[in-house]
Amino acid sequence: MHSRQRCGTRSIAKCLCHRLLLILLCAVCIAPGVRGQAAGESNAPLVKKVEPPSWWVGLTPDVMVLLSGKNLQATHAQCNLREVVVSRTQSSVNGDYLFVWLKFSPALKSGTAVCRIVTANGETSFEFPIAARKQILGRNQGLSLDDVIYLIMPDRFANGDPTNDDPPEFPGSHDRQKPRAYHGGDLRGIEQHLPYLKDLGVTTLWLTPIVKNGAPDDYHGYGAVDEYAVEPHLGTLQDYQELVEAAHKQRMKVFFDIVPNHVGPLHPWVNDPPMPNWFHGTAQEHLSTFSPFPAAFYGEARKQGGADLFELLVDPHATPLMRKNLTDGWFFGKLPDMNTENPVVADYLIQNAIWWAETSGLDGYRIDTFPYVPRAFWAQWHEQLRRLYPRLSTIGEIFHPDPTVTSFFAGGRKGWDGIDTQLTTVFDYPLYFTLRDVLLNQAPMGRVTNILRQDSLYSHPDYLVPFFGNHDTPRFAGAAGVTPEKIKLAFAFTLTVRGIPEIYYGDEIAMPGGGDPDNRRDFPGGWLEDQNNAFVEKGRTKEQQEIFKYVQSLLRLRSEHEALRGGRLWDLASDDSAYVFLRESDEEKLLIAFNNGVTEQALELSLQDTPGGESAEIAIVFGNAQADLAGRQLKLVLPPQSLSIFSLN
Ligand SMILES: [Ca+2]
Ligand SMILES: [Ca+2]
């Protein structure tokens, strides 16, 4: 009665309806059979993603598969192939992830394993293709001293496939007028222009990351949301495989830009990690690479009594507390930092690198934000990769001007922490900073020798990668007061000094621009609608052709002269504007003379007690300098702003 009263008279019909509904619902809830079915539908296990998506026969004795989905609290897992045994499983508490460790028996043959996952609420399965390894000559080659690296940002180089410009899942992300939107360049565009790159004389392509990103302004590739998929704007996995194969056919190599330190802010793991300690911290609470310690870069803080962040990383007296912000902090406070101390995370990242190497045949990795990952991980990562790919090379990004910092991360020797990172080599950022100071800010030319003398800090200084520009630095040609002569000097030095040089796409045609993103303009001619096509001579302006020809000539010279590639470097003379050095191989001795000054310079030097001491003749090989050798006395006249190369016989 009370309830009738509460129902009131006006809405009595509605009230009764509610009651009826409640009774019906209760009946459904109480009936035991119905309960199971109703709950079973929403609790049924579901696999949405399998990482890695495939594997190979005879590659490793086991593999860890990460399944993403729903309700994956497995009570049992089994595959249909006898040679594929589930050794253990582990699900996340919420059931969104299941790790499945698979063990392969030696009798395993290629095929697709179908693995069944049983939970308290049902069952599901996933397919795991296991292929035979491709035994093709020229896969996973690694760097040699003969190489010249060319850095490409694929979105900005050439549009080989307009159909992928605006993928359905990223509507409106393509707009060439916006500097931070996708512009349409892709993997096919690179493949189509391999003949141009071959003709220029480079041997090795480094592409900025090609994995799938998540934001409309992630054209640069550094915001991964899927470590196993190719970014749809750039093409497909098949496009990447074909590019590597086509490059190998042209006797070129391909380097993959890998980012084990972090994923993009939109990665599904950020709000739902596979394990509670998958990242260093959580989306809500984490350290930032912005350290609370004195934070000026490039040695400035040291002068003020503090230390900069990278210096703390290499300092045996810095406490772990001081280092933690850099190794465990989220990059820029926003990029989720992988917890590589968690062995499951380490395995995930190592398998990811193996998968890309095996699936594509790539020749090496450029490793992003190298110092931000604890060194013990790098040792482990390299060890496992090299066991499978002994020749694979790695180049680490250590963005710092001090060789005592950069060399600490290069492999080949143990640091004070007892760790050898096994990194093949590093980009020569110290030489980059110095060269820019010399060419753009009137620093003495001789300062480069102050960097080069510190080659003693490296196990393999001949593998260092000199460069004067990349996607993170303002365009050299865009700097104030830069002339074609300056651009030529930048190339001349980078292509004749020791090491394996890197050229940033477009610098060979003096592409202008400022800082990011203006340093990432589209290569002219990469798009059908472009008015000028700098990929061909007749489409280049006079200045573009002048620089292109110069770079091409130097690269040809480099390919013809072993001394320019791997030859030992000997300093002969240096001052404010000049630098004269030898490159010596078993075959030949080349004398290289720079004049950064705006006036002609005459130099006189003795070859006594130098590797050129026994030479009787000097002959010009490149450039317009004059030389006169009388006994062991050498007189040089160097034209303003010039490079000249002589051979000593
Ligand atoms: Ca495209
Ligand atoms: Ca880190």
XYZ file of C-alpha atoms in Angstrom, residues 2-649:
648
model
C 2.751 2.316 0.833
C 4.160 1.912 -2.542
C 0.862 2.597 -4.210
C 0.726 5.765 -2.230
C 4.224 6.652 -3.355
C 3.278 6.000 -6.931
C 0.665 8.700 -6.704
C -2.389 8.837 -8.833
C -1.202 10.711 -11.895
C 1.620 8.351 -12.837
C 0.227 5.120 -11.534
C 0.439 3.377 -14.915
C 4.071 4.402 -15.389
C 4.890 3.335 -11.856
C 3.411 -0.104 -12.364
C 5.341 -0.473 -15.572
C 8.575 0.219 -13.715
C 7.724 -2.371 -11.129
C 6.960 -4.946 -13.781
C 10.305 -4.248 -15.430
C 12.084 -4.621 -12.093
C 10.408 -7.962 -11.422
C 11.352 -9.188 -14.882
C 14.951 -8.074 -14.476
C 15.146 -9.765 -11.076
C 13.844 -12.974 -12.560
C 16.592 -12.845 -15.187
C 19.171 -12.192 -12.485
C 18.046 -15.005 -10.252
C 17.720 -17.702 -12.927
C 21.165 -19.379 -12.796
C 21.359 -20.565 -16.439
C 20.410 -17.227 -17.872
C 22.922 -15.454 -15.675
C 25.816 -17.398 -17.142
C 24.775 -16.632 -20.699
C 24.174 -12.950 -20.136
C 27.452 -12.523 -18.331
C 29.272 -14.855 -20.713
C 28.683 -12.622 -23.703
C 30.362 -9.595 -22.181
C 33.067 -11.618 -20.439
C 34.047 -13.751 -23.408
C 37.768 -13.531 -24.247
C 38.708 -11.544 -27.319
C 42.100 -11.091 -29.038
C 42.463 -7.851 -30.987
C 46.195 -7.760 -31.578
C 49.160 -10.156 -31.604
C 52.710 -8.847 -31.043
C 54.911 -9.893 -32.719
C 52.440 -10.786 -35.485
C 54.714 -13.539 -36.852
C 58.035 -15.286 -36.335
C 60.545 -17.496 -38.115
C 61.714 -21.094 -37.996
C 65.118 -21.535 -36.399
C 65.516 -17.873 -35.444
C 65.148 -18.199 -31.672
C 64.239 -21.158 -29.422
C 61.266 -19.273 -28.008
C 59.234 -16.110 -28.366
C 57.064 -14.018 -26.075
C 53.733 -13.068 -27.620
C 51.748 -10.139 -26.249
C 48.016 -10.392 -26.919
C 45.838 -7.311 -26.543
C 42.085 -7.609 -26.253
C 39.468 -8.266 -23.592
C 38.923 -10.817 -20.830
C 42.187 -12.619 -21.482
C 42.598 -14.141 -17.996
C 43.623 -17.505 -19.429
C 43.351 -20.709 -17.452
C 44.772 -22.720 -20.318
C 46.545 -22.048 -23.599
C 47.627 -24.523 -26.243
C 48.683 -24.440 -29.886
C 47.685 -26.926 -32.560
C 51.268 -27.616 -33.661
C 53.147 -30.137 -31.550
C 56.385 -28.217 -32.102
C 54.954 -25.038 -30.550
C 54.544 -25.389 -26.814
C 53.021 -22.788 -24.502
C 55.488 -22.699 -21.616
C 53.591 -20.164 -19.537
C 51.087 -17.327 -19.673
C 50.497 -14.189 -17.653
C 47.515 -11.870 -17.979
C 47.054 -8.301 -16.832
C 44.713 -7.912 -13.870
C 42.012 -6.328 -16.043
C 42.382 -9.037 -18.697
C 43.176 -6.574 -21.491
C 46.531 -8.304 -22.089
C 47.907 -11.794 -22.078
C 51.580 -12.696 -22.416
C 52.076 -16.115 -23.968
C 55.554 -17.646 -23.933
C 55.989 -20.071 -26.816
C 58.766 -22.638 -27.018
C 59.751 -24.136 -30.378
C 61.036 -27.656 -30.816
C 63.892 -28.206 -33.322
C 61.496 -30.151 -35.560
C 59.438 -27.008 -36.184
C 58.581 -26.347 -39.808
C 57.007 -23.275 -41.346
C 53.260 -22.932 -41.000
C 50.651 -21.123 -38.982
C 50.118 -22.133 -35.382
C 46.564 -21.702 -34.122
C 46.684 -21.184 -30.369
C 43.595 -21.632 -28.221
C 43.053 -19.465 -25.151
C 40.651 -20.817 -22.530
C 39.273 -18.614 -19.753
C 36.602 -19.134 -17.096
C 34.149 -17.423 -19.431
C 34.832 -19.005 -22.745
C 37.565 -19.473 -25.285
C 39.167 -17.827 -28.264
C 42.233 -18.325 -30.416
C 44.916 -16.462 -32.292
C 46.961 -17.332 -35.341
C 50.729 -17.152 -35.299
C 52.448 -17.565 -38.680
C 55.954 -19.015 -38.494
C 57.879 -18.656 -41.755
C 61.134 -20.009 -43.132
C 63.921 -17.405 -43.004
C 64.796 -15.737 -46.293
C 68.390 -16.529 -47.182
C 69.078 -13.643 -49.521
C 72.552 -12.292 -49.998
C 72.927 -8.713 -48.841
C 70.480 -8.727 -45.946
C 71.457 -7.172 -42.605
C 74.806 -5.930 -43.925
C 75.869 -3.255 -41.454
C 78.058 -0.225 -42.145
C 81.444 -0.209 -43.805
C 83.972 2.593 -44.187
C 82.850 2.919 -47.814
C 79.412 4.145 -46.818
C 77.827 7.571 -47.037
C 74.534 7.996 -45.184
C 71.577 10.006 -46.512
C 68.860 10.969 -44.030
C 65.306 11.086 -45.354
C 62.114 12.152 -43.631
C 59.790 9.974 -45.734
C 56.740 12.283 -45.484
C 58.790 15.106 -47.002
C 60.796 13.437 -49.764
C 58.593 12.128 -52.565
C 54.981 11.117 -53.006
C 55.053 7.786 -54.814
C 51.492 6.832 -53.946
C 48.857 9.588 -53.723
C 46.224 7.032 -52.665
C 47.716 6.847 -49.140
C 47.897 10.624 -48.607
C 44.756 10.771 -46.465
C 44.160 7.335 -44.907
C 40.536 6.672 -43.812
C 41.502 6.417 -40.126
C 43.174 9.859 -40.181
C 40.743 12.031 -42.188
C 41.984 15.507 -43.024
C 45.549 14.811 -41.842
C 47.076 15.670 -45.234
C 47.753 19.298 -46.092
C 50.927 20.460 -47.842
C 50.236 24.032 -46.830
C 50.593 23.211 -43.138
C 54.171 22.644 -41.957
C 53.098 20.168 -39.238
C 50.577 18.182 -41.294
C 51.293 15.113 -43.392
C 52.488 16.097 -46.854
C 52.094 12.803 -48.677
C 55.657 11.561 -49.096
C 56.005 7.802 -48.698
C 58.120 4.668 -49.005
C 57.316 4.160 -52.667
C 58.461 7.706 -53.351
C 61.849 6.812 -51.895
C 62.072 3.615 -53.912
C 61.259 5.499 -57.111
C 64.144 7.882 -56.435
C 66.832 5.322 -55.654
C 68.447 6.071 -59.044
C 68.758 9.739 -58.023
C 70.423 8.762 -54.735
C 72.707 6.302 -56.494
C 73.669 9.005 -58.989
C 74.371 11.460 -56.181
C 76.718 8.877 -54.668
C 75.234 8.001 -51.281
C 75.135 4.353 -50.226
C 72.989 4.129 -47.106
C 69.528 5.500 -46.367
C 68.442 6.427 -42.865
C 64.681 6.979 -42.761
C 63.072 8.681 -39.759
C 60.658 6.252 -38.018
C 58.180 4.448 -40.234
C 56.080 2.792 -37.508
C 52.458 3.745 -37.065
C 51.863 7.049 -35.250
C 48.694 8.426 -33.763
C 48.403 12.205 -34.039
C 47.606 14.375 -37.071
C 50.964 16.159 -36.603
C 53.069 13.001 -36.224
C 54.411 13.238 -39.798
C 57.931 12.975 -38.273
C 57.250 9.453 -36.980
C 58.376 9.823 -33.373
C 54.945 9.241 -31.777
C 54.500 5.474 -32.112
C 51.143 3.879 -31.326
C 52.008 0.499 -32.849
C 55.546 -0.874 -32.831
C 54.707 -3.534 -35.424
C 52.805 -1.583 -38.078
C 53.920 0.744 -40.850
C 52.448 4.239 -40.701
C 49.578 4.149 -43.247
C 50.566 7.550 -44.687
C 53.943 6.046 -45.610
C 52.617 2.835 -47.114
C 52.517 -0.802 -46.123
C 54.906 -3.337 -44.667
C 55.243 -4.714 -48.177
C 56.291 -1.262 -49.415
C 59.032 -1.227 -46.777
C 60.191 -4.742 -47.622
C 60.280 -3.843 -51.310
C 62.220 -0.661 -50.608
C 64.911 -2.527 -48.663
C 65.125 -5.187 -51.353
C 65.312 -2.609 -54.143
C 68.035 -0.732 -52.240
C 69.993 -3.944 -51.770
C 69.748 -4.650 -55.500
C 71.354 -1.242 -56.116
C 74.014 -2.168 -53.549
C 72.613 0.343 -51.098
C 71.714 -0.146 -47.448
C 68.771 0.928 -45.284
C 68.845 2.012 -41.648
C 65.727 1.915 -39.480
C 65.150 4.647 -36.907
C 64.213 2.855 -33.702
C 62.961 4.447 -30.480
C 63.087 1.969 -27.572
C 63.112 4.811 -25.026
C 59.496 5.834 -25.416
C 56.229 5.518 -27.296
C 53.857 8.241 -28.445
C 51.422 9.925 -26.025
C 48.481 8.318 -27.862
C 49.719 4.744 -27.554
C 46.911 2.590 -26.043
C 49.379 1.428 -23.355
C 49.466 4.917 -21.826
C 46.090 4.595 -20.126
C 46.074 0.813 -19.985
C 49.580 -0.643 -19.626
C 50.118 -4.420 -19.992
C 51.847 -4.446 -16.583
C 51.750 -1.931 -13.716
C 55.494 -1.254 -14.157
C 55.479 -1.279 -17.979
C 56.538 2.374 -17.992
C 58.692 4.373 -15.630
C 55.772 5.861 -13.681
C 52.246 6.281 -14.971
C 50.344 8.784 -17.091
C 49.315 10.495 -13.848
C 52.618 10.377 -12.025
C 56.052 10.310 -13.616
C 59.391 12.057 -13.662
C 60.217 14.411 -16.491
C 63.502 14.637 -18.392
C 63.378 18.255 -17.295
C 65.665 17.710 -14.319
C 65.483 19.647 -11.062
C 69.286 19.851 -11.263
C 71.022 22.753 -13.040
C 69.757 22.288 -16.509
C 71.742 24.307 -19.043
C 72.975 22.190 -21.920
C 76.331 22.034 -23.600
C 78.705 22.578 -20.746
C 77.299 25.956 -19.734
C 76.066 24.713 -16.374
C 79.466 23.243 -15.530
C 80.985 26.685 -15.820
C 78.370 27.943 -13.388
C 79.257 25.261 -10.864
C 76.569 22.774 -11.907
C 76.505 20.017 -14.491
C 74.285 19.518 -17.486
C 72.039 16.498 -17.708
C 74.122 14.446 -20.103
C 77.242 15.213 -18.107
C 75.567 13.758 -15.028
C 74.951 10.544 -16.949
C 78.648 10.021 -17.631
C 79.891 11.264 -14.243
C 80.968 8.481 -11.846
C 80.389 10.858 -8.950
C 76.770 11.676 -9.804
C 74.239 9.818 -7.670
C 71.536 7.605 -9.208
C 69.094 10.261 -8.000
C 70.767 12.824 -10.258
C 70.600 10.507 -13.258
C 67.088 9.210 -12.765
C 65.285 12.160 -14.324
C 67.051 11.573 -17.577
C 66.846 7.780 -17.732
C 63.399 7.362 -16.167
C 61.718 10.676 -16.918
C 59.135 11.093 -19.673
C 60.817 12.906 -22.564
C 59.720 16.555 -22.556
C 57.434 15.472 -19.724
C 55.063 13.837 -22.198
C 56.524 10.810 -23.994
C 55.795 7.605 -22.010
C 59.122 6.146 -20.901
C 59.608 2.400 -21.292
C 60.733 0.643 -18.121
C 63.598 -1.344 -19.601
C 64.531 -2.710 -16.155
C 61.379 -4.832 -16.364
C 62.667 -7.971 -18.165
C 59.356 -8.418 -19.968
C 59.596 -4.880 -21.385
C 63.220 -5.550 -22.374
C 62.190 -8.750 -24.159
C 59.355 -6.945 -25.934
C 61.742 -4.273 -27.240
C 64.464 -6.740 -28.238
C 61.984 -8.946 -30.106
C 60.647 -5.855 -31.855
C 64.129 -5.022 -33.196
C 64.684 -8.645 -34.238
C 61.311 -8.714 -36.011
C 62.034 -5.629 -38.131
C 65.535 -6.884 -38.991
C 64.203 -10.273 -40.027
C 61.042 -9.131 -41.767
C 62.776 -6.551 -43.942
C 66.480 -7.410 -44.152
C 67.390 -3.884 -42.972
C 71.072 -3.164 -42.403
C 71.146 -1.350 -39.128
C 69.460 0.864 -36.600
C 69.749 4.543 -35.898
C 68.881 4.684 -32.218
C 66.916 7.673 -30.977
C 67.460 9.328 -27.539
C 70.221 6.832 -26.729
C 71.372 8.273 -23.349
C 67.818 8.268 -22.004
C 67.808 4.484 -21.701
C 69.847 2.768 -18.953
C 73.077 1.359 -20.374
C 72.554 -2.186 -19.081
C 69.613 -2.459 -21.468
C 71.717 -1.454 -24.473
C 74.295 -4.119 -23.677
C 71.558 -6.744 -23.533
C 69.737 -5.424 -26.616
C 72.907 -5.463 -28.728
C 74.028 -8.838 -27.479
C 70.791 -10.510 -28.488
C 70.590 -8.769 -31.861
C 74.220 -9.503 -32.743
C 73.799 -13.170 -31.896
C 71.421 -13.274 -34.880
C 72.870 -10.499 -37.045
C 76.598 -10.229 -36.364
C 77.174 -7.489 -38.977
C 74.232 -5.274 -38.026
C 75.389 -1.732 -37.190
C 73.873 0.760 -34.797
C 74.316 4.532 -34.616
C 73.338 6.308 -31.415
C 71.973 9.828 -31.105
C 73.807 11.604 -28.294
C 72.994 15.249 -28.881
C 75.932 16.836 -27.083
C 79.005 18.872 -28.045
C 81.499 17.222 -25.693
C 83.393 14.095 -26.862
C 83.855 12.969 -23.246
C 80.053 12.662 -23.154
C 79.376 11.173 -26.605
C 82.256 8.669 -26.386
C 80.971 7.315 -23.073
C 78.004 5.790 -24.918
C 79.923 4.368 -27.888
C 80.578 0.637 -27.707
C 83.788 -1.308 -27.805
C 84.876 -0.652 -24.253
C 83.478 -0.711 -20.765
C 82.668 2.502 -18.940
C 83.293 3.095 -15.248
C 80.001 1.269 -14.655
C 81.474 -1.929 -16.114
C 79.081 -1.759 -19.087
C 79.919 -1.855 -22.791
C 76.797 -0.622 -24.615
C 78.065 -2.391 -27.785
C 76.766 0.519 -29.846
C 78.667 0.497 -33.168
C 79.120 4.243 -33.305
C 77.610 7.663 -32.609
C 76.781 10.742 -34.630
C 79.664 13.168 -34.265
C 77.697 15.954 -32.578
C 80.871 17.529 -31.122
C 82.232 17.994 -34.652
C 78.824 19.243 -35.814
C 78.755 22.008 -33.206
C 82.351 22.977 -33.909
C 81.992 22.963 -37.675
C 78.934 25.186 -37.488
C 80.816 27.548 -35.149
C 83.747 27.674 -37.544
C 81.732 28.169 -40.720
C 78.906 30.317 -39.373
C 80.236 32.086 -36.282
C 83.835 32.905 -37.202
C 85.388 30.435 -34.739
C 89.000 29.525 -35.670
C 89.229 26.692 -38.224
C 91.857 25.041 -36.041
C 89.211 24.322 -33.431
C 88.197 21.212 -35.327
C 91.537 19.675 -34.338
C 90.529 20.083 -30.701
C 87.607 17.765 -31.376
C 89.564 15.369 -33.559
C 92.318 14.928 -30.957
C 89.674 13.429 -28.669
C 89.168 10.534 -31.088
C 91.368 8.700 -28.592
C 88.258 8.396 -26.402
C 86.551 6.100 -28.929
C 87.279 2.460 -29.717
C 86.444 2.971 -33.401
C 86.769 6.672 -34.293
C 86.923 5.803 -38.005
C 83.235 4.779 -37.708
C 82.096 8.109 -36.253
C 79.412 9.814 -38.311
C 80.290 13.430 -39.171
C 77.460 15.654 -40.429
C 76.472 19.304 -40.593
C 72.691 18.968 -40.573
C 69.808 16.704 -39.700
C 66.072 16.890 -39.024
C 66.636 18.384 -35.551
C 68.933 21.230 -36.580
C 68.203 24.403 -38.563
C 69.053 24.095 -42.252
C 72.673 25.091 -42.861
C 71.718 26.897 -46.070
C 69.132 28.887 -44.117
C 71.626 30.340 -41.618
C 72.352 34.080 -41.744
C 75.039 35.042 -44.227
C 75.442 31.597 -45.792
C 76.817 31.619 -49.326
C 77.255 28.764 -51.801
C 80.951 28.799 -50.836
C 80.058 28.142 -47.195
C 77.763 25.290 -48.151
C 80.535 23.766 -50.255
C 82.980 24.073 -47.346
C 80.517 22.296 -45.041
C 80.267 19.410 -47.521
C 83.992 19.467 -48.234
C 84.924 19.040 -44.608
C 82.234 16.458 -43.815
C 83.129 14.316 -46.834
C 86.924 14.366 -46.386
C 87.393 14.128 -42.621
C 87.583 10.656 -41.034
C 84.358 8.747 -40.515
C 81.202 7.688 -42.358
C 79.465 10.944 -43.311
C 75.760 11.699 -43.132
C 73.961 14.077 -45.502
C 70.502 15.479 -44.724
C 68.083 15.240 -47.666
C 67.931 18.448 -49.643
C 71.219 19.853 -48.370
C 72.757 18.678 -51.647
C 70.572 21.234 -53.427
C 71.084 23.879 -50.708
C 67.537 23.547 -49.464
C 66.730 26.547 -47.255
C 64.757 26.628 -44.019
C 64.949 27.482 -40.359
C 64.357 25.302 -37.298
C 61.779 22.534 -36.847
C 59.504 22.177 -38.835
C 60.923 24.595 -41.414
C 63.988 22.345 -41.738
C 61.682 19.617 -43.069
C 60.369 21.162 -46.275
C 59.286 19.019 -49.194
C 61.982 18.012 -51.651
C 61.116 19.948 -54.813
C 59.932 17.560 -57.507
C 58.765 14.861 -55.138
C 55.153 15.739 -55.955
C 53.543 15.651 -59.382
C 52.180 19.140 -58.928
C 55.604 20.633 -58.104
C 56.725 23.273 -60.589
C 60.417 22.442 -60.271
C 61.872 18.976 -60.132
C 65.263 19.071 -58.441
C 65.629 15.308 -58.873
C 66.739 15.983 -62.462
C 69.391 18.383 -63.707
C 67.107 20.369 -65.982
C 64.719 21.000 -63.095
C 67.377 22.493 -60.795
C 68.155 26.155 -60.412
C 71.694 27.311 -61.173
C 72.572 27.372 -57.466
C 70.980 23.974 -56.800
C 72.939 22.466 -59.685
C 76.186 24.095 -58.530
C 75.933 22.507 -55.066
C 74.625 19.186 -56.393
C 77.534 18.915 -58.839
C 80.024 19.750 -56.088
C 78.659 17.130 -53.695
C 78.459 14.549 -56.456
C 82.072 15.227 -57.498
C 83.324 14.879 -53.938
C 81.387 11.652 -53.435
C 82.822 10.248 -56.681
C 86.296 11.183 -55.504
C 85.588 9.501 -52.205
C 84.513 6.317 -53.919
C 87.683 6.348 -56.048
C 90.138 7.000 -53.209
C 90.444 4.547 -50.381
C 92.424 7.103 -48.366
C 89.379 9.393 -48.259
C 87.242 6.573 -46.860
C 89.246 4.654 -44.310
C 92.625 6.384 -44.454
C 94.365 7.481 -41.295
C 94.123 11.197 -40.585
C 97.275 13.189 -39.793
C 97.209 16.882 -38.834
C 99.753 18.983 -40.733
C 98.772 22.568 -39.940
C 95.895 24.594 -38.603
C 95.189 28.212 -37.722
C 92.338 30.717 -37.727
C 91.246 30.024 -41.284
C 93.233 27.036 -42.589
C 93.384 23.356 -41.849
C 95.726 21.023 -43.696
C 95.732 17.290 -43.079
C 96.726 13.996 -44.667
C 94.619 10.909 -45.255
C 96.871 7.887 -45.550
C 95.946 4.389 -46.725
C 98.210 1.514 -47.796
C 97.707 2.661 -51.374
C 98.055 6.417 -51.258
C 98.548 9.642 -49.382
C 96.185 12.530 -49.974
C 96.822 16.029 -48.686
C 93.661 17.999 -47.943
C 93.780 21.768 -47.549
C 90.959 24.028 -46.341
C 90.810 27.746 -46.319
C 87.782 29.148 -44.528
C 89.103 32.707 -44.841
C 87.753 35.230 -47.339
C 91.243 35.964 -48.647
C 93.828 33.807 -50.369
C 96.226 32.214 -47.939
C 99.849 31.192 -48.399
C 101.218 28.476 -46.123
C 104.635 26.945 -45.787
C 105.104 23.728 -43.928
C 107.622 20.952 -43.503
C 106.769 17.346 -44.351
C 109.782 16.160 -42.370
C 108.781 13.453 -39.896
C 105.279 13.199 -41.346
C 103.914 10.311 -43.439
C 104.512 12.598 -46.452
C 108.212 12.954 -45.619
C 109.389 10.584 -48.367
C 107.191 12.063 -51.092
C 108.906 13.564 -54.105
C 105.891 14.896 -55.979
C 102.616 16.585 -55.281
C 99.739 16.644 -57.781
C 96.354 18.338 -57.623
C 93.363 15.970 -57.514
C 90.536 18.373 -56.670
C 90.202 22.154 -56.330
C 92.365 25.101 -57.352
C 95.083 25.489 -54.733
C 98.726 25.637 -55.791
C 101.462 23.550 -54.256
C 105.204 23.547 -54.592
C 107.257 20.783 -53.022
C 110.995 21.420 -52.711
C 112.755 18.741 -50.700
C 110.565 18.379 -47.654
C 109.347 21.978 -47.708
C 105.836 22.443 -49.031
C 104.463 25.794 -50.133
C 100.703 26.084 -50.547
C 98.553 28.878 -51.885
C 94.919 28.340 -50.950
C 92.162 30.299 -52.728
C 89.603 31.988 -50.432
C 86.911 29.704 -49.008
C 88.133 26.562 -50.689
C 88.970 22.905 -50.374
C 91.736 21.355 -52.416
C 93.014 17.787 -52.492
C 96.478 16.717 -53.633
C 98.098 13.347 -53.957
C 101.606 12.876 -52.606
C 103.818 10.411 -54.430
